[in-house]
Structures are given as structure tokens and as C-alpha cells.
PDB file of N, CA and C in Angstrom:
ATOM      1  N   MET A 263      -2.260  11.835  -5.755  1.00 65.00           N
ATOM      2  CA  MET A 263      -2.745  10.704  -4.989  1.00 65.00           C
ATOM      3  C   MET A 263      -2.935  11.137  -3.534  1.00 65.00           C
ATOM      4  N   ARG A 264      -3.945  10.553  -2.897  1.00 83.00           N
ATOM      5  CA  ARG A 264      -4.198  10.831  -1.488  1.00 83.00           C
ATOM      6  C   ARG A 264      -3.085  10.230  -0.641  1.00 83.00           C
ATOM      7  N   SER A 265      -3.015  10.688   0.597  1.00 95.00           N
ATOM      8  CA  SER A 265      -2.043  10.116   1.520  1.00 95.00           C
ATOM      9  C   SER A 265      -2.346   8.632   1.727  1.00 95.00           C
ATOM     10  N   LEU A 266      -1.320   7.816   1.767  1.00 97.00           N
ATOM     11  CA  LEU A 266      -1.522   6.386   1.983  1.00 97.00           C
ATOM     12  C   LEU A 266      -2.090   6.098   3.366  1.00 97.00           C
ATOM     13  N   GLU A 267      -1.940   7.028   4.283  1.00 97.00           N
ATOM     14  CA  GLU A 267      -2.486   6.854   5.633  1.00 97.00           C
ATOM     15  C   GLU A 267      -4.005   6.661   5.602  1.00 97.00           C
ATOM     16  N   GLU A 268      -4.667   7.243   4.614  1.00 97.00           N
ATOM     17  CA  GLU A 268      -6.125   7.138   4.501  1.00 97.00           C
ATOM     18  C   GLU A 268      -6.588   5.708   4.227  1.00 97.00           C
ATOM     19  N   TYR A 269      -5.682   4.834   3.808  1.00 98.00           N
ATOM     20  CA  TYR A 269      -6.034   3.453   3.490  1.00 98.00           C
ATOM     21  C   TYR A 269      -5.722   2.485   4.633  1.00 98.00           C
ATOM     22  N   PHE A 270      -5.098   2.988   5.699  1.00 98.00           N
ATOM     23  CA  PHE A 270      -4.724   2.150   6.841  1.00 98.00           C
ATOM     24  C   PHE A 270      -5.962   1.501   7.457  1.00 98.00           C
ATOM     25  N   ASN A 271      -5.875   0.195   7.726  1.00 98.00           N
ATOM     26  CA  ASN A 271      -6.974  -0.602   8.300  1.00 98.00           C
ATOM     27  C   ASN A 271      -8.169  -0.735   7.367  1.00 98.00           C
ATOM     28  N   LYS A 272      -7.926  -0.711   6.065  1.00 98.00           N
ATOM     29  CA  LYS A 272      -9.003  -0.877   5.079  1.00 98.00           C
ATOM     30  C   LYS A 272      -8.595  -1.938   4.057  1.00 98.00           C
ATOM     31  N   ARG A 273      -9.595  -2.544   3.406  1.00 98.00           N
ATOM     32  CA  ARG A 273      -9.336  -3.481   2.303  1.00 98.00           C
ATOM     33  C   ARG A 273      -9.158  -2.656   1.029  1.00 98.00           C
ATOM     34  N   VAL A 274      -8.112  -2.963   0.268  1.00 98.00           N
ATOM     35  CA  VAL A 274      -7.794  -2.172  -0.919  1.00 98.00           C
ATOM     36  C   VAL A 274      -7.465  -3.062  -2.111  1.00 98.00           C
ATOM     37  N   ARG A 275      -7.536  -2.435  -3.280  1.00 98.00           N
ATOM     38  CA  ARG A 275      -7.034  -3.025  -4.529  1.00 98.00           C
ATOM     39  C   ARG A 275      -5.959  -2.080  -5.024  1.00 98.00           C
ATOM     40  N   ILE A 276      -4.770  -2.606  -5.243  1.00 98.00           N
ATOM     41  CA  ILE A 276      -3.626  -1.816  -5.703  1.00 98.00           C
ATOM     42  C   ILE A 276      -3.199  -2.317  -7.076  1.00 98.00           C
ATOM     43  N   VAL A 277      -2.935  -1.387  -7.985  1.00 98.00           N
ATOM     44  CA  VAL A 277      -2.270  -1.702  -9.245  1.00 98.00           C
ATOM     45  C   VAL A 277      -0.912  -1.021  -9.162  1.00 98.00           C
ATOM     46  N   ASP A 278       0.151  -1.824  -9.308  1.00 98.00           N
ATOM     47  CA  ASP A 278       1.487  -1.241  -9.192  1.00 98.00           C
ATOM     48  C   ASP A 278       1.979  -0.709 -10.542  1.00 98.00           C
ATOM     49  N   ILE A 279       3.173  -0.156 -10.552  1.00 98.00           N
ATOM     50  CA  ILE A 279       3.698   0.474 -11.767  1.00 98.00           C
ATOM     51  C   ILE A 279       4.005  -0.538 -12.873  1.00 98.00           C
ATOM     52  N   ASP A 280       4.000  -1.836 -12.530  1.00 98.00           N
ATOM     53  CA  ASP A 280       4.169  -2.895 -13.533  1.00 98.00           C
ATOM     54  C   ASP A 280       2.822  -3.470 -13.963  1.00 98.00           C
ATOM     55  N   ASN A 281       1.735  -2.782 -13.581  1.00 98.00           N
ATOM     56  CA  ASN A 281       0.353  -3.183 -13.887  1.00 98.00           C
ATOM     57  C   ASN A 281      -0.053  -4.514 -13.259  1.00 98.00           C
ATOM     58  N   LYS A 282       0.600  -4.907 -12.156  1.00 98.00           N
ATOM     59  CA  LYS A 282       0.188  -6.086 -11.405  1.00 98.00           C
ATOM     60  C   LYS A 282      -0.829  -5.652 -10.354  1.00 98.00           C
ATOM     61  N   GLU A 283      -1.872  -6.480 -10.173  1.00 98.00           N
ATOM     62  CA  GLU A 283      -2.945  -6.152  -9.238  1.00 98.00           C
ATOM     63  C   GLU A 283      -2.791  -6.948  -7.943  1.00 98.00           C
ATOM     64  N   PHE A 284      -3.022  -6.266  -6.832  1.00 98.00           N
ATOM     65  CA  PHE A 284      -2.953  -6.875  -5.511  1.00 98.00           C
ATOM     66  C   PHE A 284      -4.186  -6.452  -4.732  1.00 98.00           C
ATOM     67  N   LYS A 285      -4.749  -7.387  -3.963  1.00 98.00           N
ATOM     68  CA  LYS A 285      -5.874  -7.073  -3.089  1.00 98.00           C
ATOM     69  C   LYS A 285      -5.524  -7.542  -1.693  1.00 98.00           C
ATOM     70  N   GLY A 286      -5.912  -6.744  -0.702  1.00 98.00           N
ATOM     71  CA  GLY A 286      -5.648  -7.152   0.666  1.00 98.00           C
ATOM     72  C   GLY A 286      -6.025  -6.079   1.663  1.00 98.00           C
ATOM     73  N   TYR A 287      -5.701  -6.363   2.918  1.00 98.00           N
ATOM     74  CA  TYR A 287      -6.007  -5.492   4.043  1.00 98.00           C
ATOM     75  C   TYR A 287      -4.741  -4.731   4.420  1.00 98.00           C
ATOM     76  N   VAL A 288      -4.831  -3.417   4.523  1.00 98.00           N
ATOM     77  CA  VAL A 288      -3.652  -2.602   4.846  1.00 98.00           C
ATOM     78  C   VAL A 288      -3.333  -2.769   6.333  1.00 98.00           C
ATOM     79  N   GLU A 289      -2.260  -3.509   6.604  1.00 98.00           N
ATOM     80  CA  GLU A 289      -1.830  -3.826   7.967  1.00 98.00           C
ATOM     81  C   GLU A 289      -0.929  -2.752   8.563  1.00 98.00           C
ATOM     82  N   THR A 290      -0.072  -2.152   7.721  1.00 98.00           N
ATOM     83  CA  THR A 290       0.879  -1.170   8.252  1.00 98.00           C
ATOM     84  C   THR A 290       0.922   0.075   7.376  1.00 98.00           C
ATOM     85  N   TYR A 291       1.233   1.178   8.025  1.00 98.00           N
ATOM     86  CA  TYR A 291       1.458   2.453   7.338  1.00 98.00           C
ATOM     87  C   TYR A 291       2.715   3.067   7.938  1.00 98.00           C
ATOM     88  N   THR A 292       3.612   3.543   7.081  1.00 98.00           N
ATOM     89  CA  THR A 292       4.821   4.229   7.526  1.00 98.00           C
ATOM     90  C   THR A 292       4.865   5.604   6.876  1.00 98.00           C
ATOM     91  N   PRO A 293       4.871   6.681   7.685  1.00 97.00           N
ATOM     92  CA  PRO A 293       4.968   8.017   7.096  1.00 97.00           C
ATOM     93  C   PRO A 293       6.353   8.242   6.485  1.00 97.00           C
ATOM     94  N   ALA A 294       6.423   9.156   5.558  1.00 96.00           N
ATOM     95  CA  ALA A 294       7.678   9.429   4.844  1.00 96.00           C
ATOM     96  C   ALA A 294       8.817   9.775   5.797  1.00 96.00           C
ATOM     97  N   ILE A 295       8.519  10.495   6.858  1.00 97.00           N
ATOM     98  CA  ILE A 295       9.569  10.919   7.799  1.00 97.00           C
ATOM     99  C   ILE A 295      10.229   9.723   8.494  1.00 97.00           C
ATOM    100  N   ASP A 296       9.509   8.599   8.604  1.00 97.00           N
ATOM    101  CA  ASP A 296      10.041   7.404   9.261  1.00 97.00           C
ATOM    102  C   ASP A 296      10.574   6.369   8.275  1.00 97.00           C
ATOM    103  N   SER A 297      10.505   6.660   6.995  1.00 94.00           N
ATOM    104  CA  SER A 297      10.921   5.724   5.956  1.00 94.00           C
ATOM    105  C   SER A 297      12.366   5.989   5.540  1.00 94.00           C
ATOM    106  N   ASP A 298      13.124   4.916   5.304  1.00 93.00           N
ATOM    107  CA  ASP A 298      14.508   5.063   4.836  1.00 93.00           C
ATOM    108  C   ASP A 298      14.575   5.804   3.508  1.00 93.00           C
ATOM    109  N   GLU A 299      13.580   5.579   2.654  1.00 93.00           N
ATOM    110  CA  GLU A 299      13.554   6.209   1.333  1.00 93.00           C
ATOM    111  C   GLU A 299      12.850   7.564   1.341  1.00 93.00           C
ATOM    112  N   GLU A 300      12.361   7.976   2.523  1.00 96.00           N
ATOM    113  CA  GLU A 300      11.618   9.234   2.675  1.00 96.00           C
ATOM    114  C   GLU A 300      10.373   9.268   1.796  1.00 96.00           C
ATOM    115  N   LEU A 301       9.718   8.096   1.671  1.00 97.00           N
ATOM    116  CA  LEU A 301       8.463   7.947   0.935  1.00 97.00           C
ATOM    117  C   LEU A 301       7.457   7.263   1.855  1.00 97.00           C
ATOM    118  N   GLU A 302       6.167   7.612   1.696  1.00 98.00           N
ATOM    119  CA  GLU A 302       5.141   6.902   2.448  1.00 98.00           C
ATOM    120  C   GLU A 302       5.142   5.438   2.018  1.00 98.00           C
ATOM    121  N   GLU A 303       4.849   4.549   2.964  1.00 98.00           N
ATOM    122  CA  GLU A 303       4.818   3.123   2.669  1.00 98.00           C
ATOM    123  C   GLU A 303       3.613   2.480   3.344  1.00 98.00           C
ATOM    124  N   ILE A 304       3.062   1.447   2.692  1.00 98.00           N
ATOM    125  CA  ILE A 304       2.039   0.610   3.305  1.00 98.00           C
ATOM    126  C   ILE A 304       2.392  -0.839   3.032  1.00 98.00           C
ATOM    127  N   ALA A 305       1.811  -1.726   3.822  1.00 98.00           N
ATOM    128  CA  ALA A 305       1.932  -3.159   3.568  1.00 98.00           C
ATOM    129  C   ALA A 305       0.544  -3.760   3.683  1.00 98.00           C
ATOM    130  N   ILE A 306       0.217  -4.617   2.707  1.00 99.00           N
ATOM    131  CA  ILE A 306      -1.094  -5.274   2.730  1.00 99.00           C
ATOM    132  C   ILE A 306      -0.921  -6.758   3.035  1.00 99.00           C
ATOM    133  N   LEU A 307      -1.919  -7.303   3.718  1.00 98.00           N
ATOM    134  CA  LEU A 307      -1.980  -8.728   3.989  1.00 98.00           C
ATOM    135  C   LEU A 307      -2.943  -9.322   2.975  1.00 98.00           C
ATOM    136  N   ASP A 308      -2.425 -10.199   2.089  1.00 96.00           N
ATOM    137  CA  ASP A 308      -3.293 -10.765   1.050  1.00 96.00           C
ATOM    138  C   ASP A 308      -4.028 -12.003   1.568  1.00 96.00           C
ATOM    139  N   LYS A 309      -4.845 -12.624   0.719  1.00 95.00           N
ATOM    140  CA  LYS A 309      -5.680 -13.752   1.151  1.00 95.00           C
ATOM    141  C   LYS A 309      -4.862 -14.977   1.547  1.00 95.00           C
ATOM    142  N   SER A 310      -3.599 -15.038   1.140  1.00 96.00           N
ATOM    143  CA  SER A 310      -2.712 -16.142   1.528  1.00 96.00           C
ATOM    144  C   SER A 310      -1.879 -15.797   2.757  1.00 96.00           C
ATOM    145  N   ASN A 311      -2.216 -14.686   3.405  1.00 96.00           N
ATOM    146  CA  ASN A 311      -1.509 -14.183   4.592  1.00 96.00           C
ATOM    147  C   ASN A 311      -0.067 -13.773   4.309  1.00 96.00           C
ATOM    148  N   ASN A 312       0.201 -13.339   3.077  1.00 97.00           N
ATOM    149  CA  ASN A 312       1.497 -12.765   2.726  1.00 97.00           C
ATOM    150  C   ASN A 312       1.435 -11.270   2.961  1.00 97.00           C
ATOM    151  N   LEU A 313       2.468 -10.717   3.576  1.00 98.00           N
ATOM    152  CA  LEU A 313       2.558  -9.276   3.777  1.00 98.00           C
ATOM    153  C   LEU A 313       3.366  -8.695   2.620  1.00 98.00           C
ATOM    154  N   ILE A 314       2.743  -7.794   1.848  1.00 98.00           N
ATOM    155  CA  ILE A 314       3.366  -7.232   0.649  1.00 98.00           C
ATOM    156  C   ILE A 314       3.485  -5.726   0.829  1.00 98.00           C
ATOM    157  N   GLY A 315       4.704  -5.202   0.727  1.00 98.00           N
ATOM    158  CA  GLY A 315       4.945  -3.787   0.955  1.00 98.00           C
ATOM    159  C   GLY A 315       5.059  -2.982  -0.326  1.00 98.00           C
ATOM    160  N   PHE A 316       4.605  -1.732  -0.238  1.00 98.00           N
ATOM    161  CA  PHE A 316       4.662  -0.790  -1.359  1.00 98.00           C
ATOM    162  C   PHE A 316       5.055   0.581  -0.829  1.00 98.00           C
ATOM    163  N   ASN A 317       5.867   1.302  -1.595  1.00 97.00           N
ATOM    164  CA  ASN A 317       6.032   2.719  -1.286  1.00 97.00           C
ATOM    165  C   ASN A 317       5.184   3.510  -2.281  1.00 97.00           C
ATOM    166  N   GLU A 318       5.015   4.787  -2.012  1.00 97.00           N
ATOM    167  CA  GLU A 318       4.090   5.592  -2.818  1.00 97.00           C
ATOM    168  C   GLU A 318       4.470   5.660  -4.295  1.00 97.00           C
ATOM    169  N   GLU A 319       5.754   5.519  -4.627  1.00 97.00           N
ATOM    170  CA  GLU A 319       6.177   5.577  -6.026  1.00 97.00           C
ATOM    171  C   GLU A 319       5.897   4.279  -6.782  1.00 97.00           C
ATOM    172  N   GLU A 320       5.639   3.190  -6.064  1.00 98.00           N
ATOM    173  CA  GLU A 320       5.375   1.900  -6.702  1.00 98.00           C
ATOM    174  C   GLU A 320       3.897   1.690  -7.011  1.00 98.00           C
ATOM    175  N   ILE A 321       3.046   2.585  -6.529  1.00 98.00           N
ATOM    176  CA  ILE A 321       1.598   2.427  -6.679  1.00 98.00           C
ATOM    177  C   ILE A 321       1.089   3.287  -7.827  1.00 98.00           C
ATOM    178  N   LYS A 322       0.518   2.627  -8.826  1.00 98.00           N
ATOM    179  CA  LYS A 322      -0.096   3.341  -9.951  1.00 98.00           C
ATOM    180  C   LYS A 322      -1.500   3.799  -9.572  1.00 98.00           C
ATOM    181  N   SER A 323      -2.269   2.897  -8.919  1.00 97.00           N
ATOM    182  CA  SER A 323      -3.604   3.263  -8.437  1.00 97.00           C
ATOM    183  C   SER A 323      -3.928   2.436  -7.201  1.00 97.00           C
ATOM    184  N   ILE A 324      -4.793   3.010  -6.369  1.00 97.00           N
ATOM    185  CA  ILE A 324      -5.229   2.327  -5.155  1.00 97.00           C
ATOM    186  C   ILE A 324      -6.668   2.738  -4.890  1.00 97.00           C
ATOM    187  N   GLU A 325      -7.488   1.758  -4.483  1.00 97.00           N
ATOM    188  CA  GLU A 325      -8.876   2.066  -4.153  1.00 97.00           C
ATOM    189  C   GLU A 325      -9.340   1.174  -3.017  1.00 97.00           C
ATOM    190  N   ILE A 326     -10.254   1.688  -2.229  1.00 98.00           N
ATOM    191  CA  ILE A 326     -10.860   0.924  -1.150  1.00 98.00           C
ATOM    192  C   ILE A 326     -11.920   0.015  -1.758  1.00 98.00           C
ATOM    193  N   VAL A 327     -11.911  -1.262  -1.345  1.00 97.00           N
ATOM    194  CA  VAL A 327     -12.906  -2.220  -1.861  1.00 97.00           C
ATOM    195  C   VAL A 327     -13.774  -2.750  -0.739  1.00 97.00           C
TER     196      VAL A 327
END
């Protein structure tokens, strides 16, 4: 998988490891070195203005939409 940083400030569709789909705008990016779990993390803002966070191990697929 590409670095999650490449999706920062873009609209994305994410399928997580439980096969749930999320769409939204990537509001935040945290590099692995700054993460408590030492994993890259992003958070998306969905259409209801909910901020939903994911680390790289929770993402099955991600694409720019």
C-alpha cells in the first residue's frame, strides 16, 4: 500500500478490514514516528461531519474519489 500521506487533503473511499466502506475528506495525517502505535494514521471527515480515524493496519483498500 502507498503511504497514507499521499491521501492527505483528498476525498477518499476506504474499505476497512471488516469490509465496511467509508467516504470522506482526509483531514489529518499522522506519520508512524508520531503515532503511539508506530503506524501511519489518517482521519477522514464524512458527510455528517464525523471525524473517523484509521491506522494503516485497519485499511483493506483506499482510493481517491
